[in-house]
Amino acid sequence: MRREQFDSFKNFLERIALNSGFYKNKFETLGIDINDIKTPDDIKRLPFTTKEELRDAYPLGLQATPDEKVVRIHSSSGTTGKPIIIPYTENDVKDWALLMARCFELAGVTPLDRVQITPGYGLWTAGIGFQAGVEKIGAMAVPMGPGNTDKQLQMMMDLKSTVFIATSSYALVIAEEVEKRGIRSNIHLKKGVIGSERWGEKMRNRIKNELGIDIYDIYGLTEIYGPGISIDCDYHSGLHYWDDYLYFEIIDPVTGEPLKDGEYGELVITTLKKEGAPLLRYRTRDLTRIIPGECPCGSKFPRHDLIIGRTDDMVKVKGVNIYPGQIDELLRDIEGASSEYQVVIKHENGKDEMTLRVEKEQNSNENKLREMVVDQFKKRVGIHIEAEILGIGELPRSEKKSKRIIDYRYQ
Ligand code: ZN
């Protein structure tokens, strides 16, 4: 941890101990005195903040500024339980636009670009966050929002959009439509900024090749500004994150102990400058690692690796932990398997049964592929599964997030 980052962390602690009812309570209950935090090593004695606590603070329990300072709220989708509401001050909104602009700059987006934004607007942070960054660098925003693929493609051709922002599953929908309609020569895209989902190399390559674009992964979460807290550069060797605004730690998701740079674990973030809803050691549930050393691009901003999964996506089958990221990786190495898959887990006749449904590439042999998937899974993950081979396009595509693991054991 750099000196100025630790100073920034100390300032942050003083601010939340003074202004945030949420943290004042929490420190008091746990008997935390922030004056005990004298070196970076002491940070691990501070408590984590969890998603459950944020839910319990619904609606505005996280707010750490007077009402007149709050200019906007965003909310997480709340697929399970109560949503999380994050209040933003004017400074928060400005800071977020700045971070997003840095992302676009690192991806080489210029004022001459036309940026088609397909993530949703509204309570969700995505659309409006991208838009603010596009405007800040002086490019042209084409604020489409999600869905309506016909219109997306029409605008993409007529306006000659050069940058496309989407989730990976929607980018795949677009890539497949462009291919199917044979309109590739009318598309002027150069770059894709793709985010909010963990996805494999194979899917990335399909989107890249079918649209003929370079792809940049962008990361973020509603609790911490939204998208735009990190992105990969032209070298595609990890995502640079803005360590003057955010302090990243990687912990063992089971014990909570900090891990060394280079080791995979759960990402924990402290928002050093946020005012509306500052967060201390927030457990993101995302699994990644800090990449040691400097990037060949020369940027001084540190890097984390692609998100390989979520602590709550992890499923235990026959006593073995399985992450979707592992399956992406496995399929990447199997010739003839496409990037699309779905896992179905059931409990039958007293034991767990897992079926991996995989789409095959054209011309690949179904029986051989099935055998290879079963064999590789046994070798690399350690358990026996069934494999079901499907044609391209047979698995459901969604415009938001593809549900890859269906676990019937807990329904
Ligand atoms: Zn770099």
Short mmCIF file of C-alpha atoms and ligand atoms in Angstrom, two decimals:
data_model
loop_
_atom_site.label_atom_id
_atom_site.label_comp_id
_atom_site.label_asym_id
_atom_site.label_seq_id
_atom_site.Cartn_x
_atom_site.Cartn_y
_atom_site.Cartn_z
CA MET A 1 0.00 0.00 0.00
CA ARG A 2 1.43 3.37 -0.99
CA ARG A 3 1.83 6.11 1.60
CA GLU A 4 -0.69 8.48 0.01
CA GLN A 5 -3.17 5.62 -0.30
CA PHE A 6 -2.90 4.87 3.40
CA ASP A 7 -3.36 8.57 4.20
CA SER A 8 -6.42 8.54 2.01
CA PHE A 9 -7.66 5.44 3.83
CA LYS A 10 -7.17 7.15 7.22
CA ASN A 11 -9.09 10.21 6.03
CA PHE A 12 -11.83 7.93 4.82
CA LEU A 13 -12.05 6.27 8.26
CA GLU A 14 -12.26 9.62 10.00
CA ARG A 15 -15.03 10.74 7.67
CA ILE A 16 -17.19 7.65 8.12
CA ALA A 17 -16.68 7.62 11.89
CA LEU A 18 -17.98 11.19 11.92
CA ASN A 19 -20.67 11.25 9.21
CA SER A 20 -22.01 7.76 8.66
CA GLY A 21 -24.68 6.60 11.10
CA PHE A 22 -24.24 3.11 9.70
CA TYR A 23 -20.52 2.95 10.55
CA LYS A 24 -20.80 4.93 13.79
CA ASN A 25 -23.19 2.24 15.03
CA LYS A 26 -21.09 -0.56 13.70
CA PHE A 27 -17.85 0.71 15.27
CA GLU A 28 -19.60 1.29 18.58
CA THR A 29 -21.16 -2.20 18.63
CA LEU A 30 -17.86 -3.85 17.77
CA GLY A 31 -15.74 -1.61 19.98
CA ILE A 32 -13.63 -0.30 17.10
CA ASP A 33 -11.46 2.76 17.72
CA ILE A 34 -10.17 4.11 14.41
CA ASN A 35 -7.15 5.59 16.19
CA ASP A 36 -5.88 2.02 16.57
CA ILE A 37 -5.31 1.87 12.80
CA LYS A 38 -1.73 3.08 12.60
CA THR A 39 -0.22 1.05 9.76
CA PRO A 40 -1.59 -0.64 6.59
CA ASP A 41 -1.27 -3.94 8.42
CA ASP A 42 -3.91 -2.83 10.95
CA ILE A 43 -6.55 -2.59 8.23
CA LYS A 44 -7.28 -6.30 8.53
CA ARG A 45 -8.57 -5.64 12.07
CA LEU A 46 -11.39 -3.52 10.67
CA PRO A 47 -14.73 -5.22 10.04
CA PHE A 48 -16.01 -6.17 6.58
CA THR A 49 -19.21 -4.77 5.18
CA THR A 50 -21.52 -7.38 3.66
CA LYS A 51 -24.30 -7.38 1.10
CA GLU A 52 -26.76 -8.49 3.82
CA GLU A 53 -25.96 -5.40 5.88
CA LEU A 54 -26.60 -3.22 2.84
CA ARG A 55 -29.95 -4.94 2.32
CA ASP A 56 -30.85 -4.47 5.96
CA ALA A 57 -30.07 -0.76 5.61
CA TYR A 58 -32.90 -0.47 3.03
CA PRO A 59 -33.97 2.12 2.01
CA LEU A 60 -31.52 4.86 2.98
CA GLY A 61 -29.64 3.56 6.00
CA LEU A 62 -26.29 3.91 4.21
CA GLN A 63 -26.66 7.61 3.52
CA ALA A 64 -23.74 9.47 5.10
CA THR A 65 -24.54 13.04 4.07
CA PRO A 66 -27.45 15.42 4.75
CA ASP A 67 -30.39 15.12 2.31
CA GLU A 68 -29.53 18.35 0.49
CA LYS A 69 -26.23 16.81 -0.67
CA VAL A 70 -27.83 13.76 -2.25
CA VAL A 71 -28.60 14.21 -5.96
CA ARG A 72 -29.51 10.71 -7.09
CA ILE A 73 -29.96 7.10 -6.03
CA HIS A 74 -29.25 3.84 -7.81
CA SER A 75 -30.33 0.39 -6.82
CA SER A 76 -29.12 -3.14 -7.33
CA SER A 77 -31.44 -5.45 -9.22
CA GLY A 78 -32.45 -7.28 -6.05
CA THR A 79 -32.99 -10.68 -7.65
CA THR A 80 -32.95 -12.16 -4.17
CA GLY A 81 -34.42 -10.32 -1.20
CA LYS A 82 -34.62 -6.58 -0.74
CA PRO A 83 -32.74 -4.31 -3.17
CA ILE A 84 -29.76 -2.23 -2.07
CA ILE A 85 -30.11 1.53 -2.47
CA ILE A 86 -27.02 3.66 -2.96
CA PRO A 87 -27.30 7.46 -2.61
CA TYR A 88 -24.89 9.63 -4.67
CA THR A 89 -23.76 13.19 -4.03
CA GLU A 90 -22.81 15.60 -6.79
CA ASN A 91 -19.15 14.74 -6.18
CA ASP A 92 -19.89 11.01 -6.39
CA VAL A 93 -21.58 11.48 -9.76
CA LYS A 94 -18.64 13.58 -11.01
CA ASP A 95 -16.06 11.11 -9.70
CA TRP A 96 -17.87 8.23 -11.35
CA ALA A 97 -17.90 10.05 -14.71
CA LEU A 98 -14.18 10.68 -14.30
CA LEU A 99 -13.45 7.01 -13.58
CA MET A 100 -15.54 5.97 -16.57
CA ALA A 101 -13.73 8.50 -18.77
CA ARG A 102 -10.41 6.98 -17.65
CA CYS A 103 -11.75 3.57 -18.72
CA PHE A 104 -12.63 4.85 -22.18
CA GLU A 105 -9.25 6.52 -22.53
CA LEU A 106 -7.46 3.31 -21.63
CA ALA A 107 -9.56 1.50 -24.26
CA GLY A 108 -8.55 4.14 -26.82
CA VAL A 109 -12.01 5.66 -27.26
CA THR A 110 -11.67 9.22 -28.67
CA PRO A 111 -13.95 12.24 -29.18
CA LEU A 112 -14.46 11.04 -32.76
CA ASP A 113 -16.07 7.79 -31.66
CA ARG A 114 -19.80 7.05 -31.70
CA VAL A 115 -20.66 4.89 -28.77
CA GLN A 116 -23.76 2.71 -28.83
CA ILE A 117 -24.84 2.04 -25.25
CA THR A 118 -27.06 -1.03 -24.84
CA PRO A 119 -27.13 -1.63 -21.07
CA GLY A 120 -30.26 -0.43 -19.26
CA TYR A 121 -30.92 3.06 -17.93
CA GLY A 122 -32.88 3.83 -14.77
CA LEU A 123 -32.35 2.48 -11.29
CA TRP A 124 -29.65 0.20 -12.57
CA THR A 125 -26.30 1.98 -12.73
CA ALA A 126 -25.08 0.78 -16.09
CA GLY A 127 -26.52 2.94 -18.91
CA ILE A 128 -26.26 6.33 -17.25
CA GLY A 129 -22.72 5.62 -16.00
CA PHE A 130 -21.47 4.77 -19.48
CA GLN A 131 -23.24 7.79 -20.92
CA ALA A 132 -21.59 10.19 -18.44
CA GLY A 133 -18.15 8.83 -19.33
CA VAL A 134 -18.79 9.05 -23.07
CA GLU A 135 -19.88 12.67 -22.73
CA LYS A 136 -16.92 13.50 -20.50
CA ILE A 137 -14.40 12.38 -23.12
CA GLY A 138 -16.40 14.18 -25.81
CA ALA A 139 -17.48 11.19 -27.88
CA MET A 140 -21.03 10.82 -29.20
CA ALA A 141 -23.35 8.71 -27.05
CA VAL A 142 -26.04 6.69 -28.81
CA PRO A 143 -28.17 5.85 -25.75
CA MET A 144 -30.12 2.82 -27.01
CA GLY A 145 -30.69 0.94 -23.78
CA PRO A 146 -31.37 -2.80 -23.91
CA GLY A 147 -33.28 -4.96 -26.37
CA ASN A 148 -34.94 -4.35 -29.73
CA THR A 149 -32.18 -5.98 -31.74
CA ASP A 150 -33.63 -4.88 -35.11
CA LYS A 151 -33.43 -1.25 -34.10
CA GLN A 152 -29.99 -1.69 -32.53
CA LEU A 153 -28.62 -3.06 -35.81
CA GLN A 154 -30.35 -0.36 -37.86
CA MET A 155 -28.87 2.43 -35.74
CA MET A 156 -25.51 0.72 -35.69
CA MET A 157 -25.44 0.79 -39.50
CA ASP A 158 -27.07 4.19 -40.09
CA LEU A 159 -25.09 6.07 -37.44
CA LYS A 160 -21.91 4.11 -38.13
CA SER A 161 -21.35 3.38 -34.45
CA THR A 162 -17.69 2.63 -33.75
CA VAL A 163 -17.91 1.45 -30.15
CA PHE A 164 -20.44 -0.96 -28.75
CA ILE A 165 -21.18 -1.31 -25.02
CA ALA A 166 -23.02 -4.41 -23.88
CA THR A 167 -23.13 -7.37 -21.54
CA SER A 168 -21.34 -10.37 -22.99
CA SER A 169 -24.58 -12.27 -23.59
CA TYR A 170 -26.10 -9.38 -25.51
CA ALA A 171 -22.92 -8.86 -27.50
CA LEU A 172 -23.20 -12.51 -28.50
CA VAL A 173 -26.82 -12.00 -29.61
CA ILE A 174 -25.70 -9.06 -31.77
CA ALA A 175 -22.71 -10.94 -33.19
CA GLU A 176 -24.91 -13.89 -34.15
CA GLU A 177 -27.52 -11.62 -35.76
CA VAL A 178 -24.88 -9.77 -37.78
CA GLU A 179 -23.58 -13.12 -39.02
CA LYS A 180 -27.06 -14.48 -39.75
CA ARG A 181 -28.15 -11.39 -41.68
CA GLY A 182 -24.87 -11.10 -43.54
CA ILE A 183 -24.50 -7.39 -42.71
CA ARG A 184 -20.95 -7.42 -41.39
CA SER A 185 -19.71 -5.12 -44.19
CA ASN A 186 -22.28 -2.48 -43.13
CA ILE A 187 -21.06 -2.47 -39.53
CA HIS A 188 -18.38 0.07 -38.59
CA LEU A 189 -17.61 -1.13 -35.08
CA LYS A 190 -13.98 -1.07 -33.96
CA LYS A 191 -14.22 -1.72 -30.26
CA GLY A 192 -16.53 -3.42 -27.81
CA VAL A 193 -16.62 -2.47 -24.13
CA ILE A 194 -18.17 -5.51 -22.54
CA GLY A 195 -19.01 -5.93 -18.92
CA SER A 196 -20.96 -7.05 -15.92
CA GLU A 197 -20.65 -10.76 -16.47
CA ARG A 198 -18.01 -13.35 -16.12
CA TRP A 199 -17.36 -14.94 -19.49
CA GLY A 200 -14.91 -17.24 -21.19
CA GLU A 201 -12.20 -16.79 -23.80
CA LYS A 202 -14.17 -18.72 -26.37
CA MET A 203 -17.20 -16.46 -26.18
CA ARG A 204 -14.91 -13.45 -26.32
CA ASN A 205 -13.26 -14.77 -29.48
CA ARG A 206 -16.58 -15.48 -31.15
CA ILE A 207 -17.80 -11.93 -30.52
CA LYS A 208 -14.43 -10.52 -31.57
CA ASN A 209 -14.24 -12.50 -34.79
CA GLU A 210 -17.86 -12.23 -35.81
CA LEU A 211 -17.99 -8.46 -35.29
CA GLY A 212 -14.35 -7.86 -36.23
CA ILE A 213 -13.70 -5.76 -33.10
CA ASP A 214 -11.23 -5.49 -30.26
CA ILE A 215 -12.82 -6.19 -26.88
CA TYR A 216 -12.25 -4.48 -23.53
CA ASP A 217 -13.57 -5.94 -20.30
CA ILE A 218 -15.05 -3.40 -17.93
CA TYR A 219 -15.88 -4.14 -14.33
CA GLY A 220 -17.92 -2.52 -11.61
CA LEU A 221 -20.83 -2.96 -9.27
CA THR A 222 -23.71 -0.79 -8.17
CA GLU A 223 -22.56 -0.73 -4.56
CA ILE A 224 -19.25 0.87 -5.69
CA TYR A 225 -20.30 3.63 -8.18
CA GLY A 226 -21.34 1.12 -10.90
CA PRO A 227 -19.42 -0.03 -14.00
CA GLY A 228 -16.15 1.77 -14.65
CA ILE A 229 -14.00 0.88 -11.67
CA SER A 230 -11.58 -1.13 -13.85
CA ILE A 231 -10.93 -2.04 -17.48
CA ASP A 232 -8.31 -3.87 -19.48
CA CYS A 233 -5.90 -2.04 -21.79
CA ASP A 234 -4.63 -2.88 -25.30
CA TYR A 235 -2.41 -5.58 -23.83
CA HIS A 236 -5.41 -7.44 -22.38
CA SER A 237 -3.37 -8.69 -19.48
CA GLY A 238 -5.69 -7.86 -16.60
CA LEU A 239 -7.94 -4.93 -15.68
CA HIS A 240 -6.41 -1.68 -14.42
CA TYR A 241 -8.25 -0.27 -11.40
CA TRP A 242 -8.21 3.25 -9.99
CA ASP A 243 -6.35 2.87 -6.72
CA ASP A 244 -6.56 6.58 -5.90
CA TYR A 245 -10.33 6.12 -5.51
CA LEU A 246 -10.59 2.51 -4.45
CA TYR A 247 -8.61 0.28 -2.14
CA PHE A 248 -8.69 -3.37 -3.24
CA GLU A 249 -7.94 -6.39 -1.04
CA ILE A 250 -8.21 -10.08 -1.88
CA ILE A 251 -9.32 -12.35 0.95
CA ASP A 252 -9.93 -16.03 1.51
CA PRO A 253 -13.75 -16.18 1.17
CA VAL A 254 -13.99 -18.77 3.93
CA THR A 255 -11.61 -17.46 6.61
CA GLY A 256 -11.62 -13.74 5.70
CA GLU A 257 -7.82 -13.64 5.89
CA PRO A 258 -6.00 -11.39 3.40
CA LEU A 259 -4.26 -13.23 0.55
CA LYS A 260 -1.01 -12.35 -1.21
CA ASP A 261 -0.90 -10.66 -4.61
CA GLY A 262 -1.33 -13.30 -7.28
CA GLU A 263 -3.59 -15.56 -5.23
CA TYR A 264 -7.25 -16.00 -6.16
CA GLY A 265 -9.88 -15.05 -3.60
CA GLU A 266 -12.78 -12.69 -2.93
CA LEU A 267 -12.39 -9.05 -3.91
CA VAL A 268 -12.96 -6.59 -1.04
CA ILE A 269 -13.23 -2.87 -1.83
CA THR A 270 -13.02 0.30 0.25
CA THR A 271 -14.38 3.43 -1.45
CA LEU A 272 -11.77 6.03 -0.48
CA LYS A 273 -13.64 9.09 -1.76
CA LYS A 274 -17.32 8.26 -1.82
CA GLU A 275 -19.63 10.60 0.12
CA GLY A 276 -23.23 9.42 -0.35
CA ALA A 277 -22.66 5.79 0.61
CA PRO A 278 -19.05 5.20 1.63
CA LEU A 279 -18.17 1.52 2.08
CA LEU A 280 -15.44 0.02 4.24
CA ARG A 281 -13.99 -3.35 3.20
CA TYR A 282 -17.04 -4.28 1.15
CA ARG A 283 -17.18 -7.97 0.26
CA THR A 284 -18.05 -8.05 -3.44
CA ARG A 285 -18.44 -11.87 -3.62
CA ASP A 286 -16.47 -11.68 -6.89
CA LEU A 287 -13.51 -14.01 -7.24
CA THR A 288 -10.33 -12.67 -8.80
CA ARG A 289 -6.68 -11.94 -7.97
CA ILE A 290 -4.33 -8.97 -8.00
CA ILE A 291 -1.80 -9.32 -10.82
CA PRO A 292 1.67 -8.55 -9.46
CA GLY A 293 4.08 -6.33 -11.40
CA GLU A 294 3.65 -3.62 -13.98
CA CYS A 295 1.64 -3.84 -17.19
CA PRO A 296 3.56 -3.60 -20.49
CA CYS A 297 1.35 -0.58 -21.35
CA GLY A 298 3.25 1.44 -18.73
CA SER A 299 0.18 2.50 -16.75
CA LYS A 300 0.92 2.94 -13.05
CA PHE A 301 -2.55 1.77 -12.11
CA PRO A 302 -2.47 -1.76 -10.68
CA ARG A 303 -4.32 -4.67 -12.24
CA HIS A 304 -6.69 -7.40 -11.17
CA ASP A 305 -7.50 -10.46 -13.23
CA LEU A 306 -10.79 -11.30 -14.94
CA ILE A 307 -13.55 -12.27 -12.54
CA ILE A 308 -13.56 -16.06 -12.50
CA GLY A 309 -16.82 -16.43 -10.63
CA ARG A 310 -18.79 -15.41 -7.58
CA THR A 311 -18.57 -16.87 -4.16
CA ASP A 312 -22.31 -17.50 -4.34
CA ASP A 313 -22.15 -19.09 -7.84
CA MET A 314 -19.94 -21.71 -6.38
CA VAL A 315 -21.84 -24.97 -6.18
CA LYS A 316 -20.83 -28.07 -4.35
CA VAL A 317 -21.49 -31.27 -6.29
CA LYS A 318 -20.47 -34.63 -4.87
CA GLY A 319 -18.34 -32.77 -2.33
CA VAL A 320 -16.36 -30.77 -4.91
CA ASN A 321 -16.51 -26.97 -5.31
CA ILE A 322 -17.31 -25.95 -8.89
CA TYR A 323 -17.07 -22.41 -10.28
CA PRO A 324 -18.53 -21.40 -13.65
CA GLY A 325 -15.08 -19.97 -14.50
CA GLN A 326 -13.63 -23.46 -14.34
CA ILE A 327 -16.16 -24.72 -16.86
CA ASP A 328 -15.40 -21.82 -19.24
CA GLU A 329 -11.77 -22.72 -19.07
CA LEU A 330 -12.39 -26.42 -19.57
CA LEU A 331 -14.58 -25.86 -22.65
CA ARG A 332 -12.06 -23.43 -24.09
CA ASP A 333 -9.59 -26.28 -24.39
CA ILE A 334 -12.00 -28.75 -25.97
CA GLU A 335 -12.07 -28.65 -29.73
CA GLY A 336 -15.58 -28.52 -31.19
CA ALA A 337 -17.24 -27.16 -28.04
CA SER A 338 -18.73 -23.66 -28.28
CA SER A 339 -18.65 -21.14 -25.43
CA GLU A 340 -22.31 -21.62 -24.56
CA TYR A 341 -23.21 -24.07 -21.84
CA GLN A 342 -25.61 -24.73 -19.04
CA VAL A 343 -25.22 -26.84 -15.93
CA VAL A 344 -28.16 -28.73 -14.48
CA ILE A 345 -27.80 -30.28 -11.04
CA LYS A 346 -30.32 -32.65 -9.50
CA HIS A 347 -30.46 -34.92 -6.52
CA GLU A 348 -31.81 -38.30 -7.59
CA ASN A 349 -31.77 -41.76 -6.03
CA GLY A 350 -29.88 -40.40 -3.05
CA LYS A 351 -27.03 -38.78 -4.96
CA ASP A 352 -26.08 -35.59 -6.82
CA GLU A 353 -26.23 -35.71 -10.60
CA MET A 354 -24.77 -33.05 -12.82
CA THR A 355 -25.42 -32.61 -16.52
CA LEU A 356 -23.33 -30.22 -18.60
CA ARG A 357 -25.26 -29.07 -21.67
CA VAL A 358 -22.89 -27.77 -24.32
CA GLU A 359 -23.50 -26.29 -27.76
CA LYS A 360 -21.25 -27.83 -30.38
CA GLU A 361 -19.60 -25.99 -33.20
CA GLN A 362 -20.73 -26.87 -36.70
CA ASN A 363 -19.07 -29.96 -38.19
CA SER A 364 -17.87 -31.32 -34.88
CA ASN A 365 -18.73 -34.91 -34.01
CA GLU A 366 -21.41 -35.17 -31.34
CA ASN A 367 -20.37 -38.48 -29.80
CA LYS A 368 -16.71 -37.63 -29.73
CA LEU A 369 -17.42 -34.26 -28.16
CA ARG A 370 -19.64 -35.82 -25.48
CA GLU A 371 -16.95 -38.32 -24.60
CA MET A 372 -14.30 -35.59 -24.44
CA VAL A 373 -16.37 -33.34 -22.16
CA VAL A 374 -17.09 -36.17 -19.70
CA ASP A 375 -13.48 -37.31 -19.76
CA GLN A 376 -11.96 -33.83 -19.29
CA PHE A 377 -14.38 -32.97 -16.51
CA LYS A 378 -13.42 -36.11 -14.62
CA LYS A 379 -9.72 -35.39 -15.15
CA ARG A 380 -9.74 -31.71 -14.27
CA VAL A 381 -12.55 -31.27 -11.77
CA GLY A 382 -12.58 -34.76 -10.37
CA ILE A 383 -16.19 -35.91 -10.64
CA HIS A 384 -18.23 -37.90 -13.14
CA ILE A 385 -20.92 -35.94 -14.99
CA GLU A 386 -23.28 -36.47 -17.90
CA ALA A 387 -22.85 -34.34 -21.02
CA GLU A 388 -25.61 -33.33 -23.40
CA ILE A 389 -24.55 -31.94 -26.78
CA LEU A 390 -26.76 -29.33 -28.47
CA GLY A 391 -26.64 -27.39 -31.72
CA ILE A 392 -25.61 -23.70 -31.86
CA GLY A 393 -28.45 -21.49 -30.64
CA GLU A 394 -30.34 -24.20 -28.74
CA LEU A 395 -29.54 -22.87 -25.28
CA PRO A 396 -31.47 -19.80 -24.12
CA ARG A 397 -29.79 -16.42 -24.78
CA SER A 398 -30.76 -13.50 -22.62
CA GLU A 399 -30.26 -9.82 -23.07
CA LYS A 400 -29.16 -9.45 -19.48
CA LYS A 401 -27.42 -12.25 -17.68
CA SER A 402 -27.44 -15.85 -18.83
CA LYS A 403 -28.29 -18.23 -16.05
CA ARG A 404 -25.67 -20.90 -16.41
CA ILE A 405 -26.20 -23.04 -13.36
CA ILE A 406 -29.61 -24.46 -12.60
CA ASP A 407 -29.61 -26.21 -9.28
CA TYR A 408 -32.80 -28.19 -8.64
CA ARG A 409 -31.53 -29.44 -5.30
CA TYR A 410 -32.57 -26.29 -3.46
CA GLN A 411 -35.90 -25.51 -5.10
ZN ZN B 1 -2.03 -2.05 -19.23
#
